[in-house]
Structure formats: structure tokens, C-alpha cells
Amino acid sequence: MARRLISPCQGSGLLNAGFLGVFSSHHMIHLLCFSSLFLPPNSIPCLYQYHRLPLSSSHRSSQLKNCYLPNLRKEVSHWTRPATPSLSLYSARLASKRTTCSVATEPPPSTTEEPEMDLPKEIFLKEYKKPDYLFDSVNLEFQLGEDKTIVTSKIAVSPGTEGTSSPLTLHGHDLKLLSIKVNGKDLKSEDYMVDSRHLTVSRPPGGTFNLEIVTEIYPQLNTSLEGLYKSTGNFCTQCEAEGFRKITYFQDRPDVMATYTCRIEADKTLYPVLLSNGNLIEQGDLQGGKHYALWEDPFKKPSYLFALVAGQLDCREDSFTTCSGRKVTLRIWTPGQDLAKTAHAMYSLKAAMKWDEEVFGLEYDLDLFNIVVVPDFNMGAMENKSLNIFQSRLVLASPETATDGDYAAILGVVGHEYFHNWTGNRVTCRDWFQLTLKEGLTVFRDQEFSSDLGCRTVKRIADVSKLRTYQFPQDAGPMAHPIRPHSYIKMDNFYTVTVYEKGAEVVRMYKTMFGASGFRKGMDLYFQRHDGQAVTCEDFYAAMCDANNTQLPNFLQWYSQAGTPTVKVSSSYDASSQTFSLKFSQEVPPTPGQPVKEPMFIPIAVGLVDSTGKDMPLTSIYSDGMLQSLTSDGQPVFTTVLQFNKKEEEFIFNNIPEKPVPSLLRGYSAPVRLDSDLTESDLFFLLANDSDEFNRWEAGQVLSRKLMLSLVADFQQQKTLALNPKFVDGLRSILRNTSLDKEFIAKAITLPGQGEIMDMMPVADPDAVHAVRTFIKKELALQLKDDLLSTVTNNRSSEAYTFNHDSMARRALKNTCLAYLASLNEPDTTELAFIEYKSATNMTEQFAALAALSQNPGQVRDDTLLDFYNKWQHDYLVVSKWFALQATSDIPGNVANVQKLLGHPAFDMRNPNKVYSLIGGFCGSPVNFHAKDGSGYKFLGEVVLQLDKINPQVASRMVSAFSRWRRYDESRQALAKAQLEMIVSANGLSENVYEIASKSLAA
């Protein structure tokens, strides 16, 4: 989807590196927007070869036509589990399991026969087949009711292949079939068959024909938030990836594209606003206090882009004039009380429309664009053609209630969903394995958009930090998969940071190789060739290469191989020949199902820095037996991109008059782990002098990581901890450097997260890493106290809140310094933080002060948290920040506090945003989630089973926190394993949770 995953605390301006994210900023932006959770903002969905269920002769009766349980609450398949858990994904143990379903009001009658369910079937990319039938047009009619909704679909069907005589198989889930007609005639019971996942027409007519199906569904009981459901009294849809099959029987796959009309009938008082895709072509009143609206979408689309909204909503209206002079009406719909908070989202939409025209020449193609805001949404947002649907936190903002992080997330996600109009809607995916074709590409586009409207270096640092914090661990865990997965059980589980964020890095490598103009030529050719089509990743690669008349050897390995490549670099200088050599080697580690890897195509941007701190001119390079000139228009270059695509390779720079310090992987030109022979002195030199600001930051991070790992070893050996004075001096010089961007300084003085350090250890030790990071933070605060205090003072402002880079940078630096000072837990620094909290005039500064005070347990913390809640208890988005702040806390024994918050009147297990904030946030505190006594694991295990009965998608994201349990000591492994075994043994487990938990156990 164009749903970005965003991490649970991202919007609050917090980033806890301990939580392993499985999804992406765009489902939870399309997440959590956290992606597993969750991705910081910048989030964030073939022929599905679904398993066929064996039917006994007694099941082949017409009774199967009405197999839907009217009071069904859970929306996925479930299996009864035996007591003994299995570690194998394919254990035959499940072969004889029987389905059970939980219901909203009462258990199923004891006499109800439970049909047998096959082992959950894995769907493979290699099994893709073109559809046997095509849908040319789809006419939908919805009769929305308080107890049930009637859906009528009228489909014009044509054979996919001339003369086909295959059965027509439609997907369907939790539907009650009322009637089915072909060419206006009711089908006899022997002419079709219904099971729990399909409706199959045995002998369709030859040639084209009309199919009419009427189903009954129950949106008010749909807690999965897929298909059509009710949220705070309004009807809403979410169809990506496979939600449309919960609305009506259909070929629910992205390569079946059709034009749609949608007629909606509903009570006019309860649902005065009726919206769907495309253009409103007719509306009017009906008898009985009802009314209707008829919508028509002129562009062919797959079913996952269908959308419907009905409810009591008000709108902010504006307009945008396209580059060709067309006026587009823009509307953002939300409950009336929230309308004032939509101004920034409207600004973001107009900015995105203008940017896409200027940078990619892409103009919006309809005369109306709608955004609808809903509080209950599994991901961040969804790019339905002309009717985007967003979770509230990614639209609603005011200075008093939203942080700079929220504002930045809204800008990026609104841009992301709008950009999908071309990269996802006009050109879509052939099958769900190609998801990164639209998501990776669109994440790259929204990253570039946010960079152009803000600070490019700071944005790049944030994106790379997210990649390392969430995607690298996923690449090294049991759920490792390429950006184009080879297989899946539930597609919902593959809206991941790998598909989104790593996918964006792969797209960025095209731009690195071809430059901005070459990348634009490739995009132009891609749209010229494939507008209106459902295509593959190879089609995008071909357009890029053909437009630039070149090939990229091994590049497609990025789409098929999982794992993060490790690149080792050694350097040498020959003064006599004035040559400088860089020797590279690469290794891609084994991952599940891929023990042996081929070399990858890795573009490495390199500059050489002389002893004065200046970039050296680069004129020529020798590699692979060839001498290549590096000049551009006769002038030397100062950064060049090396094409490293072998297991080992050497590059020799000529005309280098002195030994340089190499600046490697500038701008982070490839998503790899870099292991170089740079010395500590080299790193301090680059930190002070590198012209590539990303690599200046990176030099500081490498130094920080080495320092932290060294101190962790000392802590484990019970040695006295001491901070390297040179490290302190380096941060002091950055803090005092007035020529640097203030947000860059804030990033540069921020230590790597606990999760990033644990990821570098053979056996992760959360207690040691937490102790060391706490020690360094307090020691820096103590030694830099005067500089930190003056920075806080010098960056106060009494001006009204503005969302621009300079103001955000000022607040970021001040708040970072305040957090350092408050960590000392001294009376003067605590008083300073409390004054900042009480005097703050915007949520960014108030919440940062609250977070600073919350680091230290005690009465001040408790009183300030209570004061904050009392002030904001009527704003559910601010309350979610309050939950997240407490959940992510590293204070000792926090699991008890989080358990207590589950019973708080403001918490609702049915609301994904609150789950991500509280439960997902708790998983972001390594020292508490991985508590030695197993209390954190036990808490999550119990919650996952509760969640699974309500919303399996959200539950599967939570259980992902267990996925790397083998990274820890034997005691923690045993405790985590016990919870995973308990989960996979539970009766009625969803496919979503089963896939993640069983693969984690089998790793």
C-alpha cells in the first residue's frame, strides 16, 4: 500500500533505536507509519496461488453458499493448535487442524461442524500465472445499514486467453452470498461452489459475459480494519493488499485492472457525506430519509485501490492549478472539531503537487482530490485513486498539539500518498511480490521531496539511521527477505522496512549511477512504456538502463538476495608513483533459504581529502585492467562513484601528490555495512574537515560506536568506565561550531541507539549497553555542562511557532541539549527542564521538556506526567504521545507501569495507533523488554494473543519484536522461546501471527 509505517514515537519527536521494525513509515505511513514498528516519519500493499481447502462430498452442497457467520468478529483464518509447538513453518502438525472463529457476542453452537483447514500455504513468486479472465468494468452498489450492508457487483468479464474454458475463481472472505447471476440468469447450485476463501464458477460462458454477485457483510463487527469497516460511526475501507475480498467476491489481485463506478446509498442524517474514487457524477435524495451518490473513476485500477467513505464529516477546501492550467479542487475531510488542524496537511498536498510537476513533470490527472481522516487505521495512509485515507496523526496538527516530528511526518506522508498517483496507481504492480516497485520508488520520491523542502543532509542522516535501526536487524533475522520477496503466507507481513526503506535505497542507487538527469530520463521512459499497466521490477530496471544506454551488472541481485552486504576496504599510498589504492571485498551473509550469495553491484561514492582538509582533484583511475578518465568537461572531479561488482576489486587513483584520507561511501551511496582501515585519527580528521556532511556525521558515529563497544566490554569485565577526552573535545568543537546547521549539530552530538550497538555484538547484552550509554550521556552532560546550558539559553525564542527548517533546527538543538542536562538529575538541571516545560508555547518544546524530566524516576517525573495528561486528556493524539513516552522509558521495572496503562480509560486495544504507542513503544526499550526475569517477554506474549483476536495485522507487528530472540544470552533465549511456543500453540491463531512466530522459532 502506500501506507507508510512509522514508528510509534516518531511523531512525538522521539526515536528509540531499540525496537526492531518490521514494517515501514508508510503503511503506518502507509508507519506506524512504524513501520514494525515503526518507522520514523520521513508510515507506512499475481495470481495469488491461494490454498484450496479440501471439500468432502457433503460440503459440496448449496449449504456452503451461506457459510458466513453473521456475528463473526475475527477476520482471518484460524486453527486449533495442539499442546506441543512446532519449530517448523511447514510442520505436518497443522495438517489436520480445524478452523475456529471468535464471535462478537457468543460462541458458535456446539453442533457446528468445523471444516478442515489445510496447512497454511506459502505463495511463491515463481508460481505466478496470468489471470484466466479479465475484468473490463466493475459497477458496485452499496446499501449501507446499521446492522448489515448489501453489496451488489456487476462485472463485465472477458477471457484472458482466447478460447479459455477454465473455471472462474473469485476470492472471498467472511462474505454471505445472497445471489449470483451470469448474463442476467441465476446460477444453479451445481454450477458454482463456495468455500471459506473462494467462489468458483465451474463453467463460465465462452467469450465475454456479465457477472452479477450480491453479498451481505457486517462492517460494524469488522475489528480487523480490512475491507469495509466502521470507525467512530463512519464507514471506511482499506483494501490493500487483500481487503477487497472482504467486500465482495472478486479476482482480488493487482494485475486485474478495470474501470469502476460506485453507487452508495445510506441514511442522509447519519451519513451526509458519501465518497468514492474518481468524479461525482450524480447524487440525490431517496425515500425513507436516505440519499445516494454515484461516483465514476475513468482510470483503470486494481481492486486494492477501491475506496469508500460515508459519514458525518466536514472539509477544508482549497484548489491547485496544474502546469497545464487545470484547476483541481482539494478537500480534506475530518470531524468538524478537527478541521482547524488540517491546514498543514493542505499546505503539504499543494507543495507535493507542485514539486512533482517541477522535478518529474508529473501532473495530477483528475479535477478532484480528496483526503479523509480516520482515527482507526492499521497503517499510516492509503493512496486510493483520488480518495486518500489517512490515520489522524498523519494529517491533524497544530503548534499546541503536534511536534516538529509530527509536522515533518505529515509533509512526507501526504507527499508519499500523492506521489503514488503515478508510481503505484497509473503504473501499478503485476503481483504483490513487486511491492517495492511502487513502495520503494515512492519512498525515495518522498525522501527527495522532504529533502528539497528542508535540509538534505539532516534528512539523509534520518533516513540512514532508520535503515540501520530497523532494516539491518531485519536483514539479519529470521524474517530476512529481498526487497522483492520470493514467497509469503500473508502479504500483510511484507509491508516491511526492507521493501520500503531498503527498496528506496535501491532506487537511490539508480540516481547515484545515472545522475539526476539520467534518472529523470529513466522515469520518463518508464511512464511512456507502462502507463496504465501492472508491471514488474525488471520493467523499471529496463527503463532506467535503456534510457541511459547502459547496463548495471549484478544490479538485479538487489531484488533477489536478502541480507546486508559487508564491504571491507583497505588503502595504501605509493609516494613514488603518486598513486593511492583502495582494495574492496564484499560478503553477503547467509539468510533463511539463501545460504550462498552472489556478489552485488555496489556504487561507492569516494572523495580524497588532503592534509589541509580540502578535497583532492581526481583525474583518472585504474581498475580491471583499464584506465578511466574522471574529468568532466575537461575539469577534474572531487567525488567519483566506483562500480564495485565483484567479490574483490582494486581501484588505483593516479596523480595523488600526498597521502590522502579517503572519504568513503559519501552520502551513503549504497545500503551496506562498511568496515574500513581508517584510524581513530582519520575519523577525527574527517569529523572536522570532510566536505560531505553526511560523512562528517558518519565519522562521529563510527567513533561513538567504537567507544561504546569498548566500554561495554569494560563494563562486562567490571572495569571502571572512563570517557576518552578526545571524544569529549570532538563533540565540544561541534557544539561550538556556529557555521554548522543546528539540526546537524543535534544529530552529531546524539549517541547511537542501544539497538544499533547491540546489533554489532556477538551476543546482545541490553543491560551492559544501557549502562554504558547512560554513563556516556551523563559524563558528556557533566563535562559539557556550560556549553549545553549556553546552547539552551541561546536557542530560546518567544516568537510564534513556525514550521521551517531554521526554527525546527533551533528547537532540535535546544531540546537535545536539555535532554543531556536533565540526565544529570541535579536540582539545577531538573529545575531548568521544569521551567522549559511550564513556559513552552508549543508541543515540540513542551513534550521535549517532559521527555527530559521523565528520564529519572521520582516524584517530579510522576507529577509532570500527571499534569501533562490532565491538560491534554481530551486530545487523543496527544494522549498517544503520553502513552509512548511512558512505554519507551528505560526506568527500572517499567513493565509494571505499562501493564497498568493497559487498563487506563484512554487506552483502547482496538485502536492501532494506541497499540503502537503503548505496546510497540514498550518493545523499544531494550532494557525493559529484554528484562532478565522475562517479564517483558511474558507481557508481550499475553498481549499478542489478545490482539490477535481483534486485529491480526497489528498483532503480527507486535510479535515481530521476538524475531531475533537468538541474539541474546541463553537465559533470555529460553524465556523468549517459551513465549513464542506458547503463541504458536494457541487455539485460533491467525495466519499473520503464525507466519512471524513460526519463522522466528525455526530460525
PDB file of N, CA, C and O in Angstrom, residues 157-185:
ATOM      1  N   VAL A 157     -16.890  -9.371 -17.844  1.00  0.00           N
ATOM      2  CA  VAL A 157     -15.785 -10.333 -17.828  1.00  0.00           C
ATOM      3  C   VAL A 157     -15.417 -10.710 -19.254  1.00  0.00           C
ATOM      4  O   VAL A 157     -16.289 -10.908 -20.103  1.00  0.00           O
ATOM      5  N   SER A 158     -14.122 -10.823 -19.502  1.00  0.00           N
ATOM      6  CA  SER A 158     -13.646 -11.304 -20.800  1.00  0.00           C
ATOM      7  C   SER A 158     -12.529 -12.310 -20.572  1.00  0.00           C
ATOM      8  O   SER A 158     -11.835 -12.255 -19.546  1.00  0.00           O
ATOM      9  N   PRO A 159     -12.326 -13.247 -21.491  1.00  0.00           N
ATOM     10  CA  PRO A 159     -11.271 -14.248 -21.304  1.00  0.00           C
ATOM     11  C   PRO A 159      -9.888 -13.609 -21.384  1.00  0.00           C
ATOM     12  O   PRO A 159      -9.639 -12.747 -22.222  1.00  0.00           O
ATOM     13  N   GLY A 160      -8.995 -14.053 -20.479  1.00  0.00           N
ATOM     14  CA  GLY A 160      -7.628 -13.570 -20.521  1.00  0.00           C
ATOM     15  C   GLY A 160      -6.865 -14.141 -21.694  1.00  0.00           C
ATOM     16  O   GLY A 160      -5.949 -13.516 -22.229  1.00  0.00           O
ATOM     17  N   THR A 161      -7.266 -15.343 -22.101  1.00  0.00           N
ATOM     18  CA  THR A 161      -6.669 -16.010 -23.258  1.00  0.00           C
ATOM     19  C   THR A 161      -7.792 -16.481 -24.165  1.00  0.00           C
ATOM     20  O   THR A 161      -8.798 -17.019 -23.694  1.00  0.00           O
ATOM     21  N   GLU A 162      -7.639 -16.259 -25.447  1.00  0.00           N
ATOM     22  CA  GLU A 162      -8.675 -16.644 -26.417  1.00  0.00           C
ATOM     23  C   GLU A 162      -9.040 -18.110 -26.239  1.00  0.00           C
ATOM     24  O   GLU A 162      -8.191 -18.991 -26.202  1.00  0.00           O
ATOM     25  N   GLY A 163     -10.348 -18.361 -26.098  1.00  0.00           N
ATOM     26  CA  GLY A 163     -10.825 -19.730 -26.056  1.00  0.00           C
ATOM     27  C   GLY A 163     -10.669 -20.437 -24.733  1.00  0.00           C
ATOM     28  O   GLY A 163     -10.862 -21.652 -24.656  1.00  0.00           O
ATOM     29  N   THR A 164     -10.333 -19.709 -23.664  1.00  0.00           N
ATOM     30  CA  THR A 164     -10.160 -20.369 -22.372  1.00  0.00           C
ATOM     31  C   THR A 164     -11.472 -20.986 -21.896  1.00  0.00           C
ATOM     32  O   THR A 164     -12.551 -20.436 -22.119  1.00  0.00           O
ATOM     33  N   SER A 165     -11.350 -22.143 -21.261  1.00  0.00           N
ATOM     34  CA  SER A 165     -12.527 -22.816 -20.713  1.00  0.00           C
ATOM     35  C   SER A 165     -12.340 -23.095 -19.226  1.00  0.00           C
ATOM     36  O   SER A 165     -13.031 -23.928 -18.649  1.00  0.00           O
ATOM     37  N   SER A 166     -11.407 -22.396 -18.623  1.00  0.00           N
ATOM     38  CA  SER A 166     -11.106 -22.620 -17.208  1.00  0.00           C
ATOM     39  C   SER A 166     -12.252 -22.124 -16.332  1.00  0.00           C
ATOM     40  O   SER A 166     -12.986 -21.206 -16.707  1.00  0.00           O
ATOM     41  N   PRO A 167     -12.385 -22.702 -15.136  1.00  0.00           N
ATOM     42  CA  PRO A 167     -13.332 -22.150 -14.171  1.00  0.00           C
ATOM     43  C   PRO A 167     -12.917 -20.724 -13.799  1.00  0.00           C
ATOM     44  O   PRO A 167     -11.744 -20.369 -13.875  1.00  0.00           O
ATOM     45  N   LEU A 168     -13.898 -19.931 -13.415  1.00  0.00           N
ATOM     46  CA  LEU A 168     -13.622 -18.583 -12.923  1.00  0.00           C
ATOM     47  C   LEU A 168     -13.616 -18.634 -11.403  1.00  0.00           C
ATOM     48  O   LEU A 168     -14.642 -18.875 -10.778  1.00  0.00           O
ATOM     49  N   THR A 169     -12.427 -18.415 -10.816  1.00  0.00           N
ATOM     50  CA  THR A 169     -12.276 -18.490  -9.368  1.00  0.00           C
ATOM     51  C   THR A 169     -12.128 -17.091  -8.799  1.00  0.00           C
ATOM     52  O   THR A 169     -11.251 -16.333  -9.207  1.00  0.00           O
ATOM     53  N   LEU A 170     -12.995 -16.756  -7.851  1.00  0.00           N
ATOM     54  CA  LEU A 170     -13.000 -15.446  -7.215  1.00  0.00           C
ATOM     55  C   LEU A 170     -12.609 -15.587  -5.746  1.00  0.00           C
ATOM     56  O   LEU A 170     -12.965 -16.568  -5.090  1.00  0.00           O
ATOM     57  N   HIS A 171     -11.893 -14.579  -5.248  1.00  0.00           N
ATOM     58  CA  HIS A 171     -11.552 -14.565  -3.835  1.00  0.00           C
ATOM     59  C   HIS A 171     -12.715 -14.005  -3.027  1.00  0.00           C
ATOM     60  O   HIS A 171     -13.399 -13.086  -3.467  1.00  0.00           O
ATOM     61  N   GLY A 172     -12.893 -14.529  -1.824  1.00  0.00           N
ATOM     62  CA  GLY A 172     -13.901 -14.000  -0.920  1.00  0.00           C
ATOM     63  C   GLY A 172     -13.608 -14.445   0.498  1.00  0.00           C
ATOM     64  O   GLY A 172     -13.105 -15.551   0.719  1.00  0.00           O
ATOM     65  N   HIS A 173     -13.888 -13.591   1.454  1.00  0.00           N
ATOM     66  CA  HIS A 173     -13.574 -13.912   2.842  1.00  0.00           C
ATOM     67  C   HIS A 173     -14.619 -13.283   3.743  1.00  0.00           C
ATOM     68  O   HIS A 173     -14.868 -12.076   3.667  1.00  0.00           O
ATOM     69  N   ASP A 174     -15.250 -14.088   4.576  1.00  0.00           N
ATOM     70  CA  ASP A 174     -16.252 -13.610   5.525  1.00  0.00           C
ATOM     71  C   ASP A 174     -17.407 -12.911   4.813  1.00  0.00           C
ATOM     72  O   ASP A 174     -17.843 -11.829   5.226  1.00  0.00           O
ATOM     73  N   LEU A 175     -17.884 -13.525   3.753  1.00  0.00           N
ATOM     74  CA  LEU A 175     -18.998 -12.981   2.987  1.00  0.00           C
ATOM     75  C   LEU A 175     -20.199 -13.916   3.074  1.00  0.00           C
ATOM     76  O   LEU A 175     -20.043 -15.140   3.111  1.00  0.00           O
ATOM     77  N   LYS A 176     -21.381 -13.337   3.053  1.00  0.00           N
ATOM     78  CA  LYS A 176     -22.600 -14.133   2.918  1.00  0.00           C
ATOM     79  C   LYS A 176     -23.115 -13.931   1.497  1.00  0.00           C
ATOM     80  O   LYS A 176     -23.492 -12.818   1.120  1.00  0.00           O
ATOM     81  N   LEU A 177     -23.115 -14.979   0.714  1.00  0.00           N
ATOM     82  CA  LEU A 177     -23.556 -14.900  -0.678  1.00  0.00           C
ATOM     83  C   LEU A 177     -25.079 -14.929  -0.734  1.00  0.00           C
ATOM     84  O   LEU A 177     -25.715 -15.866  -0.255  1.00  0.00           O
ATOM     85  N   LEU A 178     -25.664 -13.887  -1.341  1.00  0.00           N
ATOM     86  CA  LEU A 178     -27.116 -13.832  -1.488  1.00  0.00           C
ATOM     87  C   LEU A 178     -27.560 -14.299  -2.861  1.00  0.00           C
ATOM     88  O   LEU A 178     -28.600 -14.965  -2.987  1.00  0.00           O
ATOM     89  N   SER A 179     -26.807 -13.957  -3.904  1.00  0.00           N
ATOM     90  CA  SER A 179     -27.189 -14.414  -5.242  1.00  0.00           C
ATOM     91  C   SER A 179     -26.014 -14.272  -6.184  1.00  0.00           C
ATOM     92  O   SER A 179     -25.096 -13.480  -5.952  1.00  0.00           O
ATOM     93  N   ILE A 180     -26.068 -15.043  -7.283  1.00  0.00           N
ATOM     94  CA  ILE A 180     -25.058 -14.946  -8.332  1.00  0.00           C
ATOM     95  C   ILE A 180     -25.745 -15.188  -9.665  1.00  0.00           C
ATOM     96  O   ILE A 180     -26.504 -16.150  -9.820  1.00  0.00           O
ATOM     97  N   LYS A 181     -25.494 -14.277 -10.639  1.00  0.00           N
ATOM     98  CA  LYS A 181     -26.095 -14.377 -11.957  1.00  0.00           C
ATOM     99  C   LYS A 181     -25.021 -14.257 -13.023  1.00  0.00           C
ATOM    100  O   LYS A 181     -24.041 -13.530 -12.855  1.00  0.00           O
ATOM    101  N   VAL A 182     -25.228 -14.945 -14.111  1.00  0.00           N
ATOM    102  CA  VAL A 182     -24.394 -14.811 -15.302  1.00  0.00           C
ATOM    103  C   VAL A 182     -25.297 -14.425 -16.456  1.00  0.00           C
ATOM    104  O   VAL A 182     -26.298 -15.112 -16.729  1.00  0.00           O
ATOM    105  N   ASN A 183     -24.997 -13.307 -17.086  1.00  0.00           N
ATOM    106  CA  ASN A 183     -25.826 -12.784 -18.180  1.00  0.00           C
ATOM    107  C   ASN A 183     -27.289 -12.686 -17.786  1.00  0.00           C
ATOM    108  O   ASN A 183     -28.201 -13.005 -18.558  1.00  0.00           O
ATOM    109  N   GLY A 184     -27.512 -12.253 -16.531  1.00  0.00           N
ATOM    110  CA  GLY A 184     -28.862 -11.998 -16.043  1.00  0.00           C
ATOM    111  C   GLY A 184     -29.606 -13.197 -15.519  1.00  0.00           C
ATOM    112  O   GLY A 184     -30.731 -13.051 -15.038  1.00  0.00           O
ATOM    113  N   LYS A 185     -29.020 -14.377 -15.548  1.00  0.00           N
ATOM    114  CA  LYS A 185     -29.711 -15.586 -15.099  1.00  0.00           C
ATOM    115  C   LYS A 185     -29.051 -16.130 -13.835  1.00  0.00           C
ATOM    116  O   LYS A 185     -27.822 -16.224 -13.754  1.00  0.00           O
TER     117      LYS A 185
END
